[in-house]
Amino acid sequence: MITINEHYKKLQASYLFSDIARRVATYQQNHPDQRIIKLGIGDVTKPLPPACIQAFHQAVEEMGKEETFRGYGPEQGYPFLREAIAAQDFQARGADIAADEIFISDGAKCDTGNIQEIFGTDIVIAIPDPVYPVYLDTNVMAGRTGVYRDGRYDGIVYLESRKDNQFIPDLPQTPVDLIYLCFPNNPTGSTISREALQVWVDYARQNKALILFDAAYEAFIRDPALPKSIYELPGAREVAIEFRSFSKSGGFTGTRCAYTVVPKDCRAFDHQGNEQPVHPLWNRRHSTKFNGVSYPVQRAAAALYTDEGKKQAATLVDYYMGNAALIRSEITALGYDCVGGDHSPYIWIDSRTDSWQFFDRLLEQAGVVCTPGSGFGRCGAGYIRLSAFNSRENVEQALQRIRESLS
Ligand SMILES: *Cc1c(COP(=O)(O)O)cnc(C)c1O
């Protein structure tokens, strides 16, 4: 008899985006002439930088000629991309990371979801609340949680991000082994200082724990004093794995390219308590289950490290950050408390009411779609997320409508 993975039964169906779609469709039916503006989008809206398109085209041409055709590439990624990443994203910022510690992949979603399989099934996991759902669901699938009740899974230590801790979780009260952190954060848009991140690195060192640091939004950091990489902090190489993506920084959500950093000194422990390097484990998993990102896509990603590409990508990010600044100042002027939008494309707003109630109000009165914070976890209740991924015109019009309906 073929049986199923019973852990999948514990997964909570996410009704967040289908609920949003249903309410938007109903509203549109009743208001056929209203142009709805979606500020709930977690996806970029601007096209790829021209430097990427040019490199992409050229690589496709190479694939069409016998002399330059390429078949399987290295599973870990081509050296031209890994070397550019190591030099520019890390060494240039004083972070000691080498090219052979970089693993190119087709997404940080896959990497943050897959990484858990190289660790024990009996470890204690700490996960932020509110959270990017991938971290939680992949551990449920792997059987690391108990059942779901009252909005939470048994066996998970929730790291609460609330107004009273400036949306930076406190250290856990009980010992944990694997810690997921994401800064700049999705959904709250909060950022972490060097000092606050050092507390986590020190905790991991003292408690034989390991940090999974999701830095998918590092390109949005404006303040040079804030860490872009966890490896800018002393001691992090032994206790942290970092995830990066070209999705939000270079408009690659539909093109697919990202990378994971596993330093050679990063360690975990076997059941005898002996230290084991994590790099060979991830290398083995990656090369067994993944056959590399396509050559043209890696060439397109490498173009982001040229002078032209860097300028063009910075222009993209600046554009979204201009939107974020507008959203922040308008929402603040209307008397609402918010976080994010200064070093991230997301603005997390205290709606002072139920998340869905506020969602309905924005939709009904302004024709604007947001994301209800309660969809990201218990601590998201009462909040909504606005996204800066949109055109300036749409953002300006949405804000004007919000101003007229809320003030
Ligand atoms: C968008 C996003 C990513 C990037 O995912 P990709 O699979 O690389 O597109 C990773 N983490 C978070 C929190 C995100 O919001």
Tab-separated table of C-alpha atoms and ligand atoms in Angstrom:
chain	number	residue	atom	x	y	z
A	1	MET	CA	0.000	0.000	0.000
A	2	ILE	CA	1.340	3.349	-0.989
A	3	THR	CA	1.125	5.741	1.942
A	4	ILE	CA	1.563	9.495	2.073
A	5	ASN	CA	3.888	11.650	4.104
A	6	GLU	CA	1.514	12.185	7.030
A	7	HIS	CA	3.250	15.423	8.003
A	8	TYR	CA	1.699	17.070	4.947
A	9	LYS	CA	-1.677	16.698	6.662
A	10	LYS	CA	-0.532	19.114	9.353
A	11	LEU	CA	0.063	21.900	6.831
A	12	GLN	CA	-2.387	24.752	7.048
A	13	ALA	CA	-3.868	25.701	3.710
A	14	SER	CA	-2.962	29.323	3.152
A	15	TYR	CA	-6.113	31.179	2.247
A	16	LEU	CA	-4.335	34.527	2.330
A	17	PHE	CA	-3.886	35.144	-1.380
A	18	SER	CA	-7.041	33.320	-2.471
A	19	ASP	CA	-9.055	35.295	0.108
A	20	ILE	CA	-7.561	38.524	-1.191
A	21	ALA	CA	-8.321	37.546	-4.799
A	22	ARG	CA	-11.917	36.639	-3.919
A	23	ARG	CA	-12.595	39.922	-2.127
A	24	VAL	CA	-10.986	41.930	-4.940
A	25	ALA	CA	-13.064	40.093	-7.579
A	26	THR	CA	-16.295	40.736	-5.675
A	27	TYR	CA	-15.445	44.403	-5.276
A	28	GLN	CA	-14.595	44.752	-8.986
A	29	GLN	CA	-17.902	43.138	-9.942
A	30	ASN	CA	-19.799	45.677	-7.870
A	31	HIS	CA	-17.631	48.587	-9.053
A	32	PRO	CA	-16.841	47.771	-12.699
A	33	ASP	CA	-15.509	51.285	-13.427
A	34	GLN	CA	-13.121	51.492	-10.476
A	35	ARG	CA	-9.433	50.991	-11.349
A	36	ILE	CA	-8.129	48.888	-8.471
A	37	ILE	CA	-4.523	49.578	-7.420
A	38	LYS	CA	-2.624	46.649	-5.944
A	39	LEU	CA	-0.159	47.616	-3.219
A	40	GLY	CA	-0.044	44.080	-1.914
A	41	ILE	CA	2.403	42.757	-4.471
A	42	GLY	CA	5.533	40.937	-3.306
A	43	ASP	CA	6.876	40.904	-6.845
A	44	VAL	CA	8.880	43.449	-8.825
A	45	THR	CA	7.143	45.361	-11.628
A	46	LYS	CA	10.038	46.904	-13.617
A	47	PRO	CA	11.827	45.006	-16.424
A	48	LEU	CA	15.348	43.553	-16.238
A	49	PRO	CA	18.242	46.041	-16.492
A	50	PRO	CA	19.472	46.498	-20.101
A	51	ALA	CA	22.939	45.137	-19.182
A	52	CYS	CA	21.302	41.842	-18.132
A	53	ILE	CA	19.242	41.641	-21.310
A	54	GLN	CA	22.346	42.210	-23.433
A	55	ALA	CA	24.326	39.503	-21.604
A	56	PHE	CA	21.313	37.184	-21.734
A	57	HIS	CA	20.987	37.629	-25.544
A	58	GLN	CA	24.679	37.107	-26.102
A	59	ALA	CA	24.686	33.909	-24.038
A	60	VAL	CA	21.696	32.575	-25.985
A	61	GLU	CA	23.664	33.199	-29.204
A	62	GLU	CA	26.607	31.260	-27.750
A	63	MET	CA	24.285	28.336	-27.045
A	64	GLY	CA	23.366	28.290	-30.757
A	65	LYS	CA	26.916	27.794	-32.038
A	66	GLU	CA	28.909	24.577	-31.922
A	67	GLU	CA	32.119	26.311	-30.737
A	68	THR	CA	30.483	28.107	-27.832
A	69	PHE	CA	27.619	25.750	-26.938
A	70	ARG	CA	27.530	24.618	-23.290
A	71	GLY	CA	25.889	21.538	-21.825
A	72	TYR	CA	25.792	20.770	-18.111
A	73	GLY	CA	27.693	23.357	-16.127
A	74	PRO	CA	29.071	23.020	-12.609
A	75	GLU	CA	26.157	22.362	-10.207
A	76	GLN	CA	27.500	25.039	-7.857
A	77	GLY	CA	27.513	27.668	-10.607
A	78	TYR	CA	30.015	29.050	-13.106
A	79	PRO	CA	33.218	30.538	-11.666
A	80	PHE	CA	32.607	33.854	-13.496
A	81	LEU	CA	29.507	34.427	-11.351
A	82	ARG	CA	30.751	32.927	-8.066
A	83	GLU	CA	33.962	34.983	-8.259
A	84	ALA	CA	32.112	38.235	-8.973
A	85	ILE	CA	29.805	37.581	-6.011
A	86	ALA	CA	32.607	36.731	-3.581
A	87	ALA	CA	34.653	39.790	-4.581
A	88	GLN	CA	31.887	42.389	-4.782
A	89	ASP	CA	29.167	41.295	-2.355
A	90	PHE	CA	31.512	40.144	0.397
A	91	GLN	CA	35.251	40.859	0.162
A	92	ALA	CA	34.598	44.491	-0.866
A	93	ARG	CA	32.626	44.901	2.387
A	94	GLY	CA	35.275	43.255	4.546
A	95	ALA	CA	33.443	39.915	4.737
A	96	ASP	CA	35.796	36.999	4.301
A	97	ILE	CA	33.913	34.805	1.813
A	98	ALA	CA	35.530	32.854	-1.050
A	99	ALA	CA	34.046	31.890	-4.420
A	100	ASP	CA	33.914	28.181	-3.513
A	101	GLU	CA	31.674	29.014	-0.556
A	102	ILE	CA	28.978	30.337	-2.929
A	103	PHE	CA	26.302	28.017	-4.362
A	104	ILE	CA	24.310	29.438	-7.290
A	105	SER	CA	20.696	28.304	-7.452
A	106	ASP	CA	17.373	29.095	-9.085
A	107	GLY	CA	15.932	30.808	-6.029
A	108	ALA	CA	16.207	31.687	-2.376
A	109	LYS	CA	12.775	30.147	-1.904
A	110	CYS	CA	14.148	26.730	-2.885
A	111	ASP	CA	17.335	27.204	-0.896
A	112	THR	CA	15.662	28.392	2.317
A	113	GLY	CA	13.203	25.530	1.876
A	114	ASN	CA	15.764	22.824	1.079
A	115	ILE	CA	18.504	23.678	3.579
A	116	GLN	CA	16.686	22.043	6.500
A	117	GLU	CA	17.222	18.555	5.085
A	118	ILE	CA	20.926	18.546	5.972
A	119	PHE	CA	20.076	18.929	9.678
A	120	GLY	CA	18.708	16.459	12.217
A	121	THR	CA	14.995	15.850	12.429
A	122	ASP	CA	15.030	16.111	16.233
A	123	ILE	CA	16.428	19.651	16.472
A	124	VAL	CA	14.590	22.631	17.979
A	125	ILE	CA	13.766	25.323	15.471
A	126	ALA	CA	13.173	29.023	16.057
A	127	ILE	CA	11.060	30.799	13.469
A	128	PRO	CA	10.016	34.458	13.338
A	129	ASP	CA	6.398	35.550	13.718
A	130	PRO	CA	5.280	37.149	11.412
A	131	VAL	CA	7.201	35.133	8.816
A	132	TYR	CA	7.877	34.318	5.165
A	133	PRO	CA	5.913	31.008	5.237
A	134	VAL	CA	8.554	28.876	3.459
A	135	TYR	CA	10.702	28.443	6.594
A	136	LEU	CA	7.804	27.094	8.599
A	137	ASP	CA	6.069	24.900	6.033
A	138	THR	CA	9.228	23.087	4.918
A	139	ASN	CA	9.912	22.086	8.519
A	140	VAL	CA	6.328	20.894	8.914
A	141	MET	CA	6.767	18.746	5.780
A	142	ALA	CA	9.983	17.300	7.222
A	143	GLY	CA	8.184	16.274	10.411
A	144	ARG	CA	9.902	18.697	12.783
A	145	THR	CA	6.654	20.007	14.265
A	146	GLY	CA	3.662	18.683	16.121
A	147	VAL	CA	0.111	19.544	15.269
A	148	TYR	CA	-1.289	22.986	14.578
A	149	ARG	CA	-3.530	24.502	17.219
A	150	ASP	CA	-4.555	28.031	18.150
A	151	GLY	CA	-2.612	29.413	15.209
A	152	ARG	CA	0.700	27.731	16.018
A	153	TYR	CA	2.567	24.476	15.508
A	154	ASP	CA	3.643	22.491	18.543
A	155	GLY	CA	7.392	22.108	18.817
A	156	ILE	CA	8.335	25.392	17.138
A	157	VAL	CA	9.846	28.252	19.110
A	158	TYR	CA	8.278	31.430	17.738
A	159	LEU	CA	10.430	34.566	17.653
A	160	GLU	CA	7.940	37.374	18.039
A	161	SER	CA	8.418	40.659	16.189
A	162	ARG	CA	6.272	43.261	17.898
A	163	LYS	CA	6.169	47.004	18.280
A	164	ASP	CA	7.634	46.752	21.788
A	165	ASN	CA	10.804	45.058	20.509
A	166	GLN	CA	11.025	47.290	17.395
A	167	PHE	CA	10.185	44.179	15.330
A	168	ILE	CA	13.567	42.613	16.185
A	169	PRO	CA	12.923	39.338	18.067
A	170	ASP	CA	14.454	38.800	21.505
A	171	LEU	CA	16.658	35.765	22.155
A	172	PRO	CA	14.594	32.631	22.847
A	173	GLN	CA	13.782	31.735	26.463
A	174	THR	CA	14.417	28.027	25.848
A	175	PRO	CA	17.398	26.519	23.969
A	176	VAL	CA	17.113	26.303	20.179
A	177	ASP	CA	19.366	24.717	17.534
A	178	LEU	CA	18.383	26.282	14.220
A	179	ILE	CA	17.366	29.946	13.917
A	180	TYR	CA	15.743	31.593	10.906
A	181	LEU	CA	16.319	35.347	10.596
A	182	CYS	CA	15.376	37.640	7.716
A	183	PHE	CA	16.652	41.237	7.476
A	184	PRO	CA	15.555	43.556	5.955
A	185	ASN	CA	12.426	41.678	6.910
A	186	ASN	CA	9.539	40.421	4.860
A	187	PRO	CA	6.779	41.224	5.865
A	188	THR	CA	7.635	43.901	8.472
A	189	GLY	CA	10.335	45.798	6.546
A	190	SER	CA	12.358	46.126	9.774
A	191	THR	CA	16.154	46.083	9.696
A	192	ILE	CA	18.728	44.922	12.211
A	193	SER	CA	21.760	46.815	13.493
A	194	ARG	CA	25.226	45.293	13.731
A	195	GLU	CA	24.977	45.236	17.520
A	196	ALA	CA	21.617	43.462	17.555
A	197	LEU	CA	22.734	40.905	14.945
A	198	GLN	CA	25.961	40.288	16.901
A	199	VAL	CA	23.803	39.198	19.854
A	200	TRP	CA	22.398	36.398	17.671
A	201	VAL	CA	25.824	35.381	16.356
A	202	ASP	CA	27.147	35.204	19.921
A	203	TYR	CA	24.085	33.204	21.003
A	204	ALA	CA	24.640	30.678	18.199
A	205	ARG	CA	28.319	30.310	19.132
A	206	GLN	CA	27.569	29.822	22.820
A	207	ASN	CA	24.666	27.428	22.256
A	208	LYS	CA	26.056	25.288	19.421
A	209	ALA	CA	23.236	26.628	17.269
A	210	LEU	CA	23.177	27.741	13.625
A	211	ILE	CA	21.601	30.811	11.981
A	212	LEU	CA	19.919	30.797	8.571
A	213	PHE	CA	20.125	34.424	7.467
A	214	ASP	CA	17.810	35.451	4.630
A	215	ALA	CA	19.242	38.625	3.092
A	216	ALA	CA	17.021	38.690	-0.014
A	217	TYR	CA	16.400	42.413	0.539
A	218	GLU	CA	19.945	43.593	1.347
A	219	ALA	CA	20.021	45.788	-1.795
A	220	PHE	CA	17.375	48.011	-0.213
A	221	ILE	CA	19.579	48.976	2.755
A	222	ARG	CA	20.423	52.693	2.525
A	223	ASP	CA	22.334	53.263	5.772
A	224	PRO	CA	25.980	52.186	5.322
A	225	ALA	CA	26.200	51.406	9.047
A	226	LEU	CA	23.661	48.564	8.740
A	227	PRO	CA	25.035	45.088	7.929
A	228	LYS	CA	24.174	43.769	4.457
A	229	SER	CA	25.703	40.401	5.208
A	230	ILE	CA	25.890	38.496	8.477
A	231	TYR	CA	29.550	37.758	7.609
A	232	GLU	CA	30.403	41.399	8.267
A	233	LEU	CA	30.168	40.381	11.932
A	234	PRO	CA	33.015	38.638	13.751
A	235	GLY	CA	32.381	34.968	14.473
A	236	ALA	CA	29.563	34.545	11.926
A	237	ARG	CA	31.483	32.264	9.550
A	238	GLU	CA	31.240	29.351	11.989
A	239	VAL	CA	27.550	29.711	12.786
A	240	ALA	CA	25.685	31.172	9.815
A	241	ILE	CA	24.426	30.325	6.325
A	242	GLU	CA	23.281	33.281	4.214
A	243	PHE	CA	20.714	33.393	1.412
A	244	ARG	CA	20.700	36.025	-1.312
A	245	SER	CA	18.620	36.470	-4.422
A	246	PHE	CA	18.683	38.552	-7.595
A	247	SER	CA	14.868	38.504	-7.575
A	248	LYS	CA	14.248	41.785	-5.785
A	249	SER	CA	17.646	43.449	-6.344
A	250	GLY	CA	17.858	42.849	-10.100
A	251	GLY	CA	14.284	42.125	-11.183
A	252	PHE	CA	14.956	38.368	-11.512
A	253	THR	CA	11.705	37.015	-10.030
A	254	GLY	CA	10.726	35.532	-13.381
A	255	THR	CA	14.270	34.822	-14.594
A	256	ARG	CA	15.304	32.850	-11.456
A	257	CYS	CA	18.772	33.200	-9.977
A	258	ALA	CA	19.928	33.323	-6.368
A	259	TYR	CA	22.740	32.022	-4.207
A	260	THR	CA	23.525	30.543	-0.821
A	261	VAL	CA	26.718	31.081	1.144
A	262	VAL	CA	28.057	28.217	3.243
A	263	PRO	CA	31.453	29.096	4.715
A	264	LYS	CA	33.990	26.261	5.003
A	265	ASP	CA	34.176	26.760	8.799
A	266	CYS	CA	30.428	26.637	9.301
A	267	ARG	CA	29.747	23.713	11.664
A	268	ALA	CA	27.025	21.483	13.017
A	269	PHE	CA	27.362	18.421	15.253
A	270	ASP	CA	26.813	14.681	14.871
A	271	HIS	CA	25.041	12.549	17.467
A	272	GLN	CA	28.326	11.898	19.264
A	273	GLY	CA	28.709	15.654	19.658
A	274	ASN	CA	31.589	15.863	17.181
A	275	GLU	CA	31.862	18.974	15.068
A	276	GLN	CA	31.004	18.426	11.405
A	277	PRO	CA	31.512	20.934	8.579
A	278	VAL	CA	28.256	21.880	6.856
A	279	HIS	CA	29.822	22.873	3.501
A	280	PRO	CA	30.329	19.275	2.262
A	281	LEU	CA	26.764	18.369	3.264
A	282	TRP	CA	25.224	21.229	1.308
A	283	ASN	CA	27.599	20.583	-1.584
A	284	ARG	CA	26.447	16.962	-1.648
A	285	ARG	CA	22.751	17.834	-1.461
A	286	HIS	CA	23.053	20.555	-4.076
A	287	SER	CA	25.007	18.455	-6.584
A	288	THR	CA	22.828	15.370	-6.049
A	289	LYS	CA	19.477	17.109	-6.439
A	290	PHE	CA	20.266	20.120	-8.616
A	291	ASN	CA	21.931	20.450	-12.000
A	292	GLY	CA	22.767	24.124	-12.048
A	293	VAL	CA	21.174	27.345	-13.255
A	294	SER	CA	21.070	27.794	-17.028
A	295	TYR	CA	24.133	29.415	-18.601
A	296	PRO	CA	22.304	32.426	-20.105
A	297	VAL	CA	20.662	33.188	-16.745
A	298	GLN	CA	24.024	33.078	-14.960
A	299	ARG	CA	25.456	35.407	-17.622
A	300	ALA	CA	22.515	37.767	-17.090
A	301	ALA	CA	23.127	37.685	-13.324
A	302	ALA	CA	26.863	38.296	-13.784
A	303	ALA	CA	25.990	41.446	-15.767
A	304	LEU	CA	24.665	42.876	-12.474
A	305	TYR	CA	28.312	43.019	-11.343
A	306	THR	CA	29.509	45.160	-14.264
A	307	ASP	CA	29.706	48.956	-13.851
A	308	GLU	CA	26.687	49.421	-16.110
A	309	GLY	CA	24.686	46.660	-14.471
A	310	LYS	CA	25.382	47.990	-10.993
A	311	LYS	CA	24.195	51.458	-11.983
A	312	GLN	CA	21.059	50.126	-13.656
A	313	ALA	CA	20.148	47.848	-10.739
A	314	ALA	CA	20.718	50.710	-8.297
A	315	THR	CA	18.321	52.824	-10.370
A	316	LEU	CA	15.677	50.097	-10.084
A	317	VAL	CA	16.053	49.830	-6.326
A	318	ASP	CA	16.078	53.648	-5.975
A	319	TYR	CA	12.837	53.821	-7.912
A	320	TYR	CA	11.071	51.388	-5.564
A	321	MET	CA	12.591	53.129	-2.544
A	322	GLY	CA	11.174	56.429	-3.829
A	323	ASN	CA	7.756	54.750	-3.747
A	324	ALA	CA	8.448	53.414	-0.258
A	325	ALA	CA	9.346	56.895	1.017
A	326	LEU	CA	6.100	58.312	-0.376
A	327	ILE	CA	4.045	55.557	1.252
A	328	ARG	CA	5.808	55.978	4.583
A	329	SER	CA	5.404	59.716	4.768
A	330	GLU	CA	1.740	59.657	3.707
A	331	ILE	CA	0.819	56.908	6.174
A	332	THR	CA	2.699	58.666	8.968
A	333	ALA	CA	1.009	61.980	8.106
A	334	LEU	CA	-2.364	60.243	8.397
A	335	GLY	CA	-1.447	59.384	11.978
A	336	TYR	CA	-0.690	55.686	11.577
A	337	ASP	CA	2.308	53.977	13.148
A	338	CYS	CA	4.480	52.123	10.680
A	339	VAL	CA	7.858	50.432	10.311
A	340	GLY	CA	9.857	49.572	7.183
A	341	GLY	CA	10.074	51.415	3.889
A	342	ASP	CA	13.356	53.096	4.849
A	343	HIS	CA	15.629	50.122	4.091
A	344	SER	CA	13.078	47.801	2.545
A	345	PRO	CA	10.292	47.832	-0.052
A	346	TYR	CA	7.656	46.895	2.544
A	347	ILE	CA	5.795	49.155	4.953
A	348	TRP	CA	4.161	47.452	7.944
A	349	ILE	CA	1.291	49.500	9.271
A	350	ASP	CA	-0.519	49.263	12.596
A	351	SER	CA	-4.115	49.462	11.397
A	352	ARG	CA	-5.460	49.853	14.957
A	353	THR	CA	-8.169	47.391	13.991
A	354	ASP	CA	-8.465	43.868	12.631
A	355	SER	CA	-6.189	43.261	9.592
A	356	TRP	CA	-9.061	42.087	7.371
A	357	GLN	CA	-11.333	44.884	8.503
A	358	PHE	CA	-8.711	47.404	7.433
A	359	PHE	CA	-8.141	45.498	4.193
A	360	ASP	CA	-11.884	45.764	3.392
A	361	ARG	CA	-11.910	49.438	4.293
A	362	LEU	CA	-8.997	50.262	1.955
A	363	LEU	CA	-10.591	48.230	-0.802
A	364	GLU	CA	-14.124	49.602	-0.380
A	365	GLN	CA	-13.209	53.223	0.226
A	366	ALA	CA	-10.049	53.642	-1.834
A	367	GLY	CA	-9.978	50.762	-4.311
A	368	VAL	CA	-6.529	49.860	-2.980
A	369	VAL	CA	-5.364	46.316	-2.211
A	370	CYS	CA	-2.984	45.651	0.703
A	371	THR	CA	-1.842	42.424	2.380
A	372	PRO	CA	-3.431	41.646	5.755
A	373	GLY	CA	-0.673	41.087	8.322
A	374	SER	CA	-2.569	38.293	10.052
A	375	GLY	CA	-1.747	36.091	7.040
A	376	PHE	CA	1.933	36.052	8.124
A	377	GLY	CA	1.412	34.815	11.668
A	378	ARG	CA	-0.228	35.572	14.979
A	379	CYS	CA	1.931	38.677	15.603
A	380	GLY	CA	0.768	40.116	12.274
A	381	ALA	CA	-2.775	40.505	13.599
A	382	GLY	CA	-3.870	44.132	13.404
A	383	TYR	CA	-1.218	45.037	10.812
A	384	ILE	CA	-1.269	45.391	7.053
A	385	ARG	CA	1.665	45.330	4.599
A	386	LEU	CA	1.979	47.818	1.753
A	387	SER	CA	4.481	47.122	-1.001
A	388	ALA	CA	6.562	49.657	-2.935
A	389	PHE	CA	6.742	47.350	-5.967
A	390	ASN	CA	4.610	49.349	-8.378
A	391	SER	CA	4.761	52.315	-10.737
A	392	ARG	CA	5.161	55.799	-9.234
A	393	GLU	CA	1.853	56.819	-10.836
A	394	ASN	CA	-0.016	53.955	-9.186
A	395	VAL	CA	1.572	54.650	-5.807
A	396	GLU	CA	0.754	58.361	-6.005
A	397	GLN	CA	-2.816	57.697	-7.018
A	398	ALA	CA	-3.287	55.020	-4.355
A	399	LEU	CA	-1.965	57.385	-1.682
A	400	GLN	CA	-4.237	60.173	-2.825
A	401	ARG	CA	-7.225	57.868	-2.572
A	402	ILE	CA	-6.101	56.596	0.836
A	403	ARG	CA	-5.698	60.178	2.042
A	404	GLU	CA	-9.205	61.074	0.905
A	405	SER	CA	-10.783	58.007	2.449
A	406	LEU	CA	-8.916	57.838	5.776
A	407	SER	CA	-8.613	61.496	6.747
B	1	LIG	C1	11.287	37.277	-2.418
B	1	LIG	C2	11.936	36.598	-1.280
B	1	LIG	C3	12.969	35.689	-1.486
B	1	LIG	C4	13.502	35.423	-2.880
B	1	LIG	O1	12.988	34.279	-3.401
B	1	LIG	P1	13.439	33.790	-4.845
B	1	LIG	O2	13.054	32.346	-4.826
B	1	LIG	O3	14.919	33.970	-4.960
B	1	LIG	O4	12.680	34.577	-5.856
B	1	LIG	C5	13.569	35.092	-0.397
B	1	LIG	N1	13.176	35.380	0.861
B	1	LIG	C6	12.186	36.256	1.098
B	1	LIG	C7	11.827	36.566	2.503
B	1	LIG	C8	11.528	36.886	0.044
B	1	LIG	O5	10.538	37.734	0.287
